[in-house]
Amino acid sequence: MEELFYMLLLLPKQYTVLLHNSPPVPQMCVVTRNLSLLTFSFSQEKSSRLSAALLGEDCEISPEQLYELLQYAALGKRHNAAQPSWCHVYHQSRLAGVVVIVLHEMSQLHFYKFYLQFKHLRKVFQHRFTLPPPSANFLTSLCGEGANPNPQGTAQGLISTGVECVPESSGLQCDPIIRKYGREKRGLTSYTLTSEELKKNDYPMRDSPGCKGYMYTECDLQRTDSSPLFGLDCEMCLTARGNEVTRVSLVDAEGQCLLNELVKPESVIVNYCTRYSGVTRKMLLPVKTRLPDIQTRLKKILPHDAVLMIHPSVIDTSLLFARNEGRRFKLKFLAKAVLGKEIQCQQRLGHDPAEDARAALELAQFFIKKGPAKVAELNLEMLLAAERQTEVSPNKSVMQPQQCGVQKQLNDPPHLSKPCFLACLQGMGQKPLLLGRQELDSSGLCRSDLSTSNKQILQRALEDVPLSTFSIIQFSLDPEYVASHRLAGFCEKVRNKLTDMLTIYAGPFEEDFCLKSVKKEFGRCGPIRSLTVVTETYQPYVCIQYSVLEAAQLAVESLNGAEVAGSCIKVQRPITAATLDSDVLIRELELDIENEGVIYVAGIKKSLTETDLQEEFSLLKDLETLFLPKDLQSGKHSTCCFLKFQKSRSAADALEAINGWAVRGSTLRSRHALASGHLWRWIWQMNHSSEKQRGNSLSEKMAPLSDSEQDVKKKVKKLDHHIKKLYRSLQDNTLCIVLFPGMNSVHGSQSGLGLMGIKDDGGSSAC
């Protein structure tokens, strides 16, 4: 039953009603006086911003989620893209461009192996996330299937989107919207229904047959394009007299709900139409409000003469978004395809009239602001066809909230393709840029050209990136070094270094020392993975391996020289080739922009919940997020947590306050964070990826760096410098994403890494 209609009213002293779907509707009411002009204006000083909660378990991002971000950043809501589910881009329309830098054949492992060499990357991009090992075609997973821009940036010709693609030169003359309104943008009065259209679509008209009992608005003054807009929605039921109103909602131009009331019909209800209206018998039982009461209330909200049902000026959104052969788009589809909003969700009983009225209002605002040509470019017929095809698929999964018509579900089966948004950019006259050693052929598969050097790619990028709103720039490391047969040894070296960084030796102790006391004291620094007694020495020592870097460092800082179990002890890391630069690495991790404003807190009892901790730390100024790590196998939370503050100064103040703080019988210890984000998860995975002996460091097996490895370090530094140079050349307000895709080989898989931020006028990423 499509008896719902959606109105928009425009008026200073004269106004227009907008409806969606147009069955003749019995008595109703509506609207208005001099309200502000309908336009959305933004301060010129506002710039784009990026926010994301990427701590611990939440830091792993799928290719579909990454595609979701890139599509929204490139197209925005006006071209059917929805905000990504895992992060938020503020003021997307103000983005100067999107630049994706892909470092092929490199993984998260490489980033931390050469952490000190990637000086620029770790100091600029605050937001980082883990990527799963790459698929066979990484570029297609980024942009969607059918991506085929020319590798030299010319990107000419037709590109398939998986839906439909129209070359720039073809025009849209056959589109019903263009045929009806033309291509030029017009004012809102151009879209009101004529007398002939009102009559043809069965709108109640003054003195027309069958309109007895309707109330006339007496509004015969001239409407103007600057008249403000209002939205009205009613829900209907079936009574002995026909359709009657059971609910009325009124919203203003800002989307604020001015009225949302249940109405009891005069006649006996024979069908509540609950499936559509959401109104039930139980809801209407206590209601005594009748339609005249609503009219009286509207008189108080609106001018004394603003009572209606017959009104001379109407915009109908189902007719505004014209289709061939007199067919009409449903409001639910238009809201999703045009606005990127889900309304009339199946999980909710019936429709929300205020939500529907607001959707109709925003649709009219979009059409008037963008004009017929931009609306026609959305290609709504093809989006509807694609949506219906998805609905009949036997493997279809549930559509996520706020996804647009062109966007597939995040959890689609692999064989369902993601449309390539690069084609949409081409249709808008924008040329996507793809530079590097890999390009996409017409089938979407990668071809490689190893003759192009990183330096040549950089020079071309510096010239062409400013000319494109969306660019993918690809660099590569030494192909021989990253060959798959060397991955196993490479992993082992990184794992060994990590093990040594997590390990401390403490002692000497007396022969009969209490091991339980030692474990308790060192456990206050953080979760212990293993503890063994070293007996090869003259006096016993203890080897402790922690689960997090902060715990090992806190033990070195706070317990070296302290008295533990009756002995004055020394605490230090094992002296190996891998740990010689550990002090430098720790210092750089503290300065890492990802850890800015984040502190580590240890000594938390396992009986405390996250809610308990939120309550305990609620007095700390500017506390933004609390992350309580959990064991990824058992699901049990750890004895430490991370606190993220909005300001670095607040984090420093919290450090002073928390050290020595007693929480339910436990004394807390804290320090600056070293591995609060995705690195925490990666360390856990590295710790559990081998079955080597606990408490045993294998770093003694590490061979000295070969000449080729020393050479690779230099190449990494040069690669970091290339990225720095390219980043500095970008315009302010450019979204920049650096991707280490990850690796697959016979020796195993390695996760990838993403770094992202929006460049501000200071040359760093604004987060």
XYZ file of N, CA and C in Angstrom, residues 47-246:
600
model
N 37.850 22.810 7.038
C 38.623 21.931 6.173
C 38.224 20.491 6.459
N 38.609 19.598 5.569
C 38.279 18.189 5.741
C 39.044 17.611 6.920
N 38.396 16.679 7.611
C 39.033 16.005 8.736
C 38.748 14.513 8.640
N 39.588 13.744 9.314
C 39.462 12.289 9.303
C 39.527 11.795 10.732
N 38.581 10.966 11.118
C 38.627 10.368 12.453
C 38.419 8.866 12.334
N 39.096 8.117 13.208
C 38.971 6.656 13.205
C 39.427 6.129 14.550
N 38.690 5.155 15.073
C 39.079 4.497 16.320
C 39.807 3.207 15.958
N 41.126 3.293 15.836
C 41.922 2.148 15.388
C 42.837 1.704 16.521
N 42.258 1.087 17.532
C 43.016 0.586 18.668
C 42.801 -0.917 18.796
N 43.893 -1.649 18.997
C 43.795 -3.075 19.289
C 43.026 -3.866 18.267
N 41.950 -4.532 18.740
C 41.202 -5.428 17.873
C 40.488 -4.713 16.736
N 40.252 -3.411 16.891
C 39.499 -2.672 15.890
C 40.361 -2.172 14.736
N 41.633 -2.539 14.710
C 42.536 -1.914 13.739
C 42.687 -2.733 12.462
N 42.050 -3.901 12.354
C 42.165 -4.700 11.130
C 41.056 -4.318 10.166
N 41.440 -3.865 8.985
C 40.501 -3.354 7.992
C 40.516 -4.263 6.768
N 39.338 -4.632 6.299
C 39.232 -5.525 5.144
C 39.385 -4.736 3.846
N 39.680 -5.410 2.721
C 39.734 -4.717 1.422
C 38.421 -4.029 1.079
N 37.299 -4.654 1.477
C 35.998 -4.044 1.200
C 35.829 -2.735 1.959
N 36.322 -2.700 3.203
C 36.226 -1.464 3.982
C 37.138 -0.379 3.414
N 38.297 -0.788 2.917
C 39.209 0.180 2.306
C 38.593 0.737 1.015
N 38.000 -0.142 0.222
C 37.286 0.281 -0.990
C 36.179 1.270 -0.638
N 35.488 0.986 0.474
C 34.399 1.836 0.951
C 34.895 3.263 1.224
N 36.064 3.368 1.877
C 36.651 4.681 2.166
C 37.051 5.402 0.879
N 37.734 4.694 -0.017
C 38.209 5.324 -1.249
C 37.038 5.783 -2.116
N 35.992 4.983 -2.178
C 34.830 5.354 -2.981
C 34.177 6.612 -2.423
N 34.023 6.670 -1.091
C 33.385 7.851 -0.501
C 34.265 9.090 -0.655
N 35.571 8.920 -0.440
C 36.478 10.061 -0.565
C 36.494 10.596 -1.994
N 36.381 9.696 -2.970
C 36.435 10.114 -4.373
C 35.122 10.716 -4.853
N 33.984 10.147 -4.395
C 32.691 10.541 -4.958
C 31.830 11.358 -4.013
N 31.813 10.994 -2.720
C 30.955 11.691 -1.775
C 29.501 11.269 -1.895
N 28.682 11.804 -1.011
C 27.268 11.437 -0.965
C 26.519 11.806 -2.241
N 26.910 12.884 -2.857
C 26.158 13.343 -4.020
C 26.246 12.374 -5.183
N 27.197 11.457 -5.144
C 27.314 10.446 -6.203
C 27.144 9.046 -5.619
N 26.215 8.937 -4.686
C 25.749 7.628 -4.186
C 26.693 6.915 -3.234
N 27.774 7.518 -2.826
C 28.694 6.845 -1.911
C 28.323 7.185 -0.468
N 28.434 6.193 0.403
C 28.097 6.391 1.812
C 29.363 6.522 2.646
N 29.222 7.165 3.807
C 30.348 7.260 4.732
C 30.846 5.850 5.044
N 32.169 5.637 5.096
C 32.679 4.317 5.477
C 32.243 3.957 6.890
N 32.102 2.669 7.143
C 31.585 2.205 8.435
C 32.633 2.258 9.536
N 33.924 2.350 9.194
C 34.985 2.203 10.195
C 35.731 3.503 10.485
N 35.457 4.537 9.733
C 36.067 5.835 9.987
C 35.120 6.902 9.457
N 35.450 8.165 9.696
C 34.545 9.240 9.281
C 35.341 10.350 8.608
N 34.909 10.715 7.412
C 35.517 11.834 6.688
C 34.590 13.035 6.811
N 35.060 14.065 7.490
C 34.263 15.276 7.649
C 34.526 16.222 6.472
N 33.458 16.818 5.937
C 33.551 17.789 4.839
C 34.268 17.176 3.624
N 33.771 16.034 3.179
C 34.391 15.344 2.045
C 34.433 16.235 0.808
N 33.408 17.072 0.643
C 33.356 17.902 -0.564
C 34.506 18.905 -0.627
N 35.181 19.128 0.483
C 36.295 20.085 0.497
C 37.646 19.411 0.257
N 37.644 18.095 0.072
C 38.904 17.417 -0.229
C 39.481 17.934 -1.545
N 40.766 18.248 -1.542
C 41.424 18.699 -2.776
C 41.714 17.526 -3.704
N 41.791 16.334 -3.150
C 42.070 15.151 -3.955
C 42.352 13.960 -3.064
N 42.520 12.812 -3.689
C 42.850 11.566 -2.989
C 44.084 10.970 -3.660
N 45.107 10.687 -2.860
C 46.338 10.083 -3.377
C 46.609 8.794 -2.606
N 46.686 7.683 -3.319
C 46.988 6.377 -2.725
C 48.385 5.969 -3.176
N 49.271 5.738 -2.230
C 50.637 5.306 -2.528
C 50.755 3.832 -2.156
N 51.041 2.988 -3.122
C 51.136 1.540 -2.905
C 52.600 1.129 -2.959
N 53.069 0.454 -1.918
C 54.447 -0.047 -1.859
C 54.400 -1.554 -2.101
N 54.506 -1.951 -3.342
C 54.317 -3.356 -3.714
C 55.370 -4.259 -3.079
N 54.941 -5.507 -2.834
C 55.808 -6.544 -2.270
C 56.347 -6.158 -0.896
N 55.607 -5.327 -0.181
C 56.022 -4.957 1.175
C 54.849 -5.176 2.120
N 55.174 -5.510 3.365
C 54.162 -5.855 4.349
C 54.389 -5.067 5.638
N 53.519 -5.329 6.591
C 53.693 -4.737 7.918
C 55.048 -5.114 8.507
N 55.475 -6.306 8.178
C 56.771 -6.801 8.633
C 57.899 -5.885 8.170
N 57.835 -5.430 6.925
C 58.867 -4.540 6.386
C 58.867 -3.191 7.090
N 57.672 -2.698 7.409
C 57.595 -1.392 8.063
C 58.334 -1.409 9.397
N 58.171 -2.501 10.166
C 58.832 -2.544 11.475
C 60.259 -3.062 11.405
N 60.586 -3.808 10.372
C 61.982 -4.181 10.163
C 62.810 -2.926 9.871
N 62.231 -2.013 9.086
C 62.928 -0.780 8.708
C 62.250 0.440 9.332
N 61.791 0.252 10.551
C 61.046 1.319 11.235
C 61.854 2.606 11.321
N 63.116 2.519 11.694
C 63.944 3.719 11.841
C 64.215 4.380 10.495
N 64.210 3.573 9.420
C 64.460 4.135 8.095
C 63.221 4.859 7.535
N 62.023 4.399 7.936
C 60.795 5.053 7.474
C 60.504 6.271 8.357
N 61.415 7.200 8.342
C 61.342 8.352 9.250
C 60.139 9.247 8.939
N 59.872 9.474 7.663
C 58.773 10.360 7.288
C 57.419 9.706 7.565
N 57.262 8.460 7.171
C 55.970 7.788 7.299
C 55.493 7.754 8.746
N 56.399 7.419 9.674
C 55.965 7.263 11.066
C 55.756 8.585 11.785
N 56.191 9.679 11.189
C 56.021 10.970 11.853
C 54.872 11.792 11.271
N 54.274 11.319 10.180
C 53.234 12.108 9.515
C 51.844 11.503 9.682
N 51.725 10.177 9.528
C 50.405 9.560 9.460
C 50.004 8.975 10.811
N 49.035 9.600 11.440
C 48.618 9.160 12.768
C 47.736 7.920 12.717
N 46.903 7.814 11.681
C 45.973 6.685 11.591
C 46.627 5.520 10.858
N 46.683 4.365 11.516
C 47.260 3.159 10.907
C 46.330 1.987 11.114
N 46.353 1.064 10.178
C 45.486 -0.098 10.276
C 46.156 -1.288 9.613
N 45.754 -2.468 10.031
C 46.281 -3.716 9.485
C 45.413 -4.178 8.324
N 46.044 -4.699 7.296
C 45.341 -5.274 6.147
C 45.581 -6.777 6.127
N 44.600 -7.571 5.735
C 44.839 -9.012 5.591
C 45.795 -9.255 4.423
N 46.425 -10.431 4.367
C 47.293 -10.743 3.220
C 46.554 -10.489 1.912
N 47.247 -10.002 0.872
C 46.572 -9.511 -0.333
C 45.961 -10.614 -1.179
N 44.960 -10.216 -1.956
C 44.377 -11.117 -2.943
C 45.269 -11.117 -4.181
N 44.859 -11.900 -5.187
C 45.673 -12.008 -6.399
C 45.789 -10.668 -7.123
N 44.767 -9.835 -7.000
C 44.783 -8.551 -7.699
C 44.477 -7.430 -6.708
N 45.517 -6.871 -6.151
C 45.368 -5.863 -5.106
C 44.745 -4.581 -5.648
N 45.134 -4.177 -6.858
C 44.604 -2.925 -7.416
C 43.101 -2.997 -7.634
N 42.612 -4.136 -8.109
C 41.178 -4.289 -8.319
C 40.427 -4.217 -6.996
N 41.008 -4.780 -5.935
C 40.353 -4.723 -4.626
C 40.246 -3.289 -4.116
N 41.153 -2.413 -4.576
C 41.113 -1.010 -4.155
C 40.007 -0.235 -4.865
N 39.889 -0.431 -6.171
C 39.037 0.438 -6.993
C 37.776 -0.233 -7.487
N 37.677 -1.550 -7.380
C 36.531 -2.251 -7.923
C 36.845 -2.813 -9.290
N 36.013 -3.738 -9.737
C 36.266 -4.410 -10.999
C 35.932 -3.503 -12.179
N 36.712 -3.673 -13.226
C 36.511 -2.860 -14.414
C 37.425 -1.664 -14.460
N 38.323 -1.544 -13.447
C 39.251 -0.416 -13.444
C 40.268 -0.596 -14.554
N 40.396 0.418 -15.383
C 41.347 0.322 -16.482
C 41.829 1.696 -16.920
N 42.278 2.541 -15.955
C 42.812 3.820 -16.378
C 44.161 3.647 -17.044
N 44.448 4.505 -17.986
C 45.736 4.455 -18.675
C 46.856 4.697 -17.698
N 47.937 3.883 -17.676
C 48.987 4.040 -16.686
C 49.735 5.344 -16.775
N 49.614 6.068 -17.857
C 50.308 7.345 -17.972
C 49.418 8.515 -17.594
N 48.222 8.209 -17.083
C 47.388 9.278 -16.569
C 46.431 9.888 -17.564
N 46.376 9.356 -18.822
C 45.464 9.953 -19.785
C 44.055 9.428 -19.640
N 43.921 8.157 -19.219
C 42.630 7.577 -18.845
C 41.502 7.953 -19.791
N 41.648 7.614 -21.055
C 40.631 7.981 -22.014
C 39.778 6.773 -22.370
N 38.622 7.057 -22.998
C 37.770 5.984 -23.480
C 36.754 5.553 -22.449
N 36.167 4.398 -22.699
C 35.076 3.903 -21.882
C 35.607 2.995 -20.792
N 35.099 3.150 -19.579
C 35.473 2.283 -18.464
C 34.217 1.628 -17.935
N 34.267 0.323 -17.721
C 33.095 -0.384 -17.215
C 33.001 -0.245 -15.714
N 31.807 0.068 -15.213
C 31.597 0.202 -13.776
C 30.937 -1.025 -13.188
N 30.563 -1.983 -14.015
C 29.789 -3.096 -13.508
C 28.308 -2.764 -13.495
N 27.945 -1.511 -13.749
C 26.537 -1.110 -13.826
C 26.275 -0.553 -15.211
N 26.745 0.641 -15.487
C 26.665 1.210 -16.822
C 27.647 2.361 -16.875
N 28.183 2.634 -18.027
C 29.103 3.751 -18.184
C 28.779 4.502 -19.452
N 28.740 5.818 -19.345
C 28.442 6.659 -20.493
C 29.651 7.513 -20.794
N 30.232 7.470 -22.006
C 31.360 8.326 -22.333
C 30.980 9.786 -22.183
N 32.000 10.606 -21.930
C 31.763 12.024 -21.703
C 31.045 12.673 -22.882
N 31.346 12.217 -24.076
C 30.832 12.896 -25.259
C 29.410 12.495 -25.625
N 28.868 11.456 -24.951
C 27.599 10.901 -25.415
C 26.402 11.754 -25.034
N 26.469 12.514 -23.957
C 25.346 13.326 -23.521
C 24.289 12.493 -22.836
N 23.264 13.187 -22.290
C 22.211 12.503 -21.549
C 20.837 12.913 -22.075
N 20.774 13.231 -23.399
C 19.539 13.779 -23.940
C 18.348 12.835 -23.791
N 18.616 11.531 -23.738
C 17.519 10.565 -23.663
C 17.010 10.353 -22.251
N 17.687 10.876 -21.280
C 17.252 10.693 -19.896
C 15.932 11.434 -19.670
N 14.934 10.790 -19.037
C 13.633 11.446 -18.829
C 13.720 12.726 -18.002
N 14.686 12.810 -17.101
C 14.850 14.030 -16.305
C 15.299 15.182 -17.199
N 16.256 14.891 -18.115
C 16.744 15.927 -19.032
C 15.638 16.324 -20.011
N 14.877 15.350 -20.494
C 13.789 15.657 -21.435
C 12.732 16.550 -20.786
N 12.518 16.353 -19.504
C 11.463 17.100 -18.817
C 11.915 18.493 -18.384
N 13.154 18.587 -17.852
C 13.599 19.849 -17.259
C 14.739 20.528 -18.019
N 15.367 19.811 -18.980
C 16.556 20.363 -19.607
C 17.783 20.122 -18.733
N 18.939 20.630 -19.163
C 20.185 20.382 -18.435
C 20.512 21.472 -17.431
N 19.962 22.666 -17.630
C 20.358 23.804 -16.806
C 19.752 23.731 -15.408
N 20.513 24.228 -14.440
C 20.041 24.306 -13.063
C 19.006 25.428 -12.948
N 17.902 25.188 -12.211
C 16.840 26.177 -12.081
C 16.457 26.358 -10.617
N 15.607 27.359 -10.381
C 15.073 27.587 -9.042
C 13.937 26.640 -8.737
N 13.526 26.597 -7.476
C 12.533 25.597 -7.065
C 11.163 25.803 -7.708
N 10.812 27.051 -8.077
C 9.493 27.267 -8.678
C 9.358 26.580 -10.035
N 10.490 26.228 -10.653
C 10.449 25.539 -11.950
C 9.993 24.095 -11.812
N 9.995 23.587 -10.565
C 9.692 22.175 -10.360
C 8.329 21.940 -9.716
N 7.544 23.012 -9.492
C 6.195 22.815 -8.964
C 5.289 22.291 -10.067
N 4.297 21.506 -9.694
C 3.394 20.901 -10.670
C 2.476 21.955 -11.272
N 2.238 21.840 -12.564
C 1.289 22.729 -13.246
C -0.136 22.272 -12.932
N -1.092 23.091 -13.290
C -2.500 22.721 -13.067
C -2.838 21.426 -13.794
N -2.308 21.288 -15.006
C -2.561 20.064 -15.771
C -1.959 18.847 -15.074
N -0.749 19.003 -14.519
C -0.100 17.886 -13.824
C -0.824 17.549 -12.536
N -1.319 18.572 -11.833
C -2.093 18.316 -10.616
C -3.337 17.493 -10.928
N -4.027 17.888 -12.006
C -5.247 17.189 -12.388
C -4.950 15.777 -12.879
N -3.890 15.648 -13.688
C -3.527 14.347 -14.246
C -3.161 13.347 -13.163
N -2.535 13.838 -12.104
C -2.075 12.943 -11.031
C -3.024 12.906 -9.841
N -4.276 13.343 -10.073
C -5.368 13.195 -9.096
C -5.123 13.954 -7.801
N -4.512 15.124 -7.888
C -4.399 15.962 -6.696
C -5.725 16.692 -6.479
N -6.142 16.870 -5.226
C -7.380 17.621 -4.968
C -7.202 19.079 -5.379
N -8.144 19.589 -6.170
C -8.079 20.965 -6.643
C -9.365 21.692 -6.257
N -9.251 22.993 -6.063
C -10.386 23.800 -5.620
C -11.538 23.702 -6.627
N -12.716 23.471 -6.072
C -13.954 23.395 -6.860
C -13.992 22.202 -7.799
N -13.043 21.248 -7.629
C -13.082 20.069 -8.494
C -13.995 19.018 -7.874
N -14.596 18.166 -8.700
C -15.499 17.127 -8.183
C -14.757 16.162 -7.246
N -15.434 15.708 -6.214
C -14.849 14.732 -5.308
C -13.975 15.333 -4.238
N -13.903 16.671 -4.149
C -13.038 17.303 -3.147
C -13.848 18.003 -2.060
N -15.083 17.610 -1.900
C -15.917 18.184 -0.857
C -15.328 17.821 0.509
N -15.247 18.773 1.406
C -14.699 18.532 2.734
C -13.231 18.869 2.848
N -12.559 19.068 1.717
C -11.151 19.478 1.767
C -11.067 20.952 2.156
N -10.020 21.318 2.843
C -9.829 22.709 3.244
C -8.824 23.378 2.312
N -9.080 24.612 1.978
C -8.247 25.344 1.029
C -7.310 26.284 1.778
N -6.069 26.378 1.310
C -5.072 27.176 2.036
C -5.198 28.668 1.810
N -5.980 29.067 0.813
C -6.144 30.488 0.475
C -4.809 31.136 0.128
N -3.903 30.353 -0.429
C -2.568 30.867 -0.747
C -2.440 31.009 -2.251
N -2.746 32.210 -2.747
C -2.712 32.439 -4.184
C -1.622 33.424 -4.592
N -0.753 33.773 -3.648
C 0.306 34.730 -3.965
C 1.431 34.063 -4.755
N 2.268 34.885 -5.362
C 3.354 34.384 -6.193
C 4.449 33.733 -5.350
N 4.830 32.510 -5.700
C 5.968 31.870 -5.048
C 7.268 32.371 -5.661
N 8.350 32.313 -4.884
C 9.670 32.715 -5.393
C 10.671 31.602 -5.143
N 11.811 31.681 -5.839
C 12.847 30.660 -5.664
C 13.519 30.740 -4.301
N 13.297 31.818 -3.568
C 13.920 31.958 -2.246
C 12.992 31.555 -1.115
N 11.814 31.046 -1.444
C 10.894 30.607 -0.393
C 11.470 29.410 0.343
N 11.328 29.371 1.675
C 11.888 28.249 2.447
C 11.070 26.967 2.263
N 11.691 25.853 2.652
C 11.095 24.534 2.420
C 10.688 23.868 3.725
N 9.576 23.119 3.667
C 9.129 22.318 4.795
C 8.719 20.947 4.276
N 8.773 19.966 5.158
C 8.379 18.622 4.768
C 7.256 18.109 5.643
N 6.271 17.460 5.024
C 5.146 16.900 5.759
C 4.946 15.455 5.343
N 4.667 14.603 6.316
C 4.384 13.205 6.007
C 3.201 12.767 6.848
N 2.339 11.947 6.270
C 1.250 11.366 7.053
C 1.214 9.862 6.833
N 0.806 9.149 7.863
C 0.564 7.714 7.762
C -0.940 7.503 7.734
N -1.362 6.523 6.958
C -2.779 6.319 6.716
C -3.237 4.948 7.211
N -4.533 4.863 7.480
C -5.165 3.570 7.737
C -6.408 3.477 6.857
N -6.991 2.308 6.802
C -8.198 2.103 5.999
C -9.396 2.070 6.943
N -10.346 2.961 6.721
C -11.554 3.014 7.545
C -12.769 2.710 6.682
N -13.923 2.762 7.322
C -15.162 2.518 6.583
C -15.384 3.574 5.509
N -14.758 4.756 5.658
C -14.905 5.835 4.673
C -13.789 5.836 3.631
N -12.787 4.968 3.838
C -11.641 4.960 2.935
C -10.359 5.237 3.707
N -9.404 5.914 3.076
C -8.137 6.229 3.740
C -8.291 7.444 4.649
N -7.805 7.298 5.887
C -7.816 8.417 6.822
C -6.471 8.495 7.542
N -6.150 9.686 8.030
C -4.859 9.961 8.651
C -4.782 9.351 10.052
N -3.659 8.700 10.377
C -3.418 8.214 11.741
C -2.174 8.847 12.373
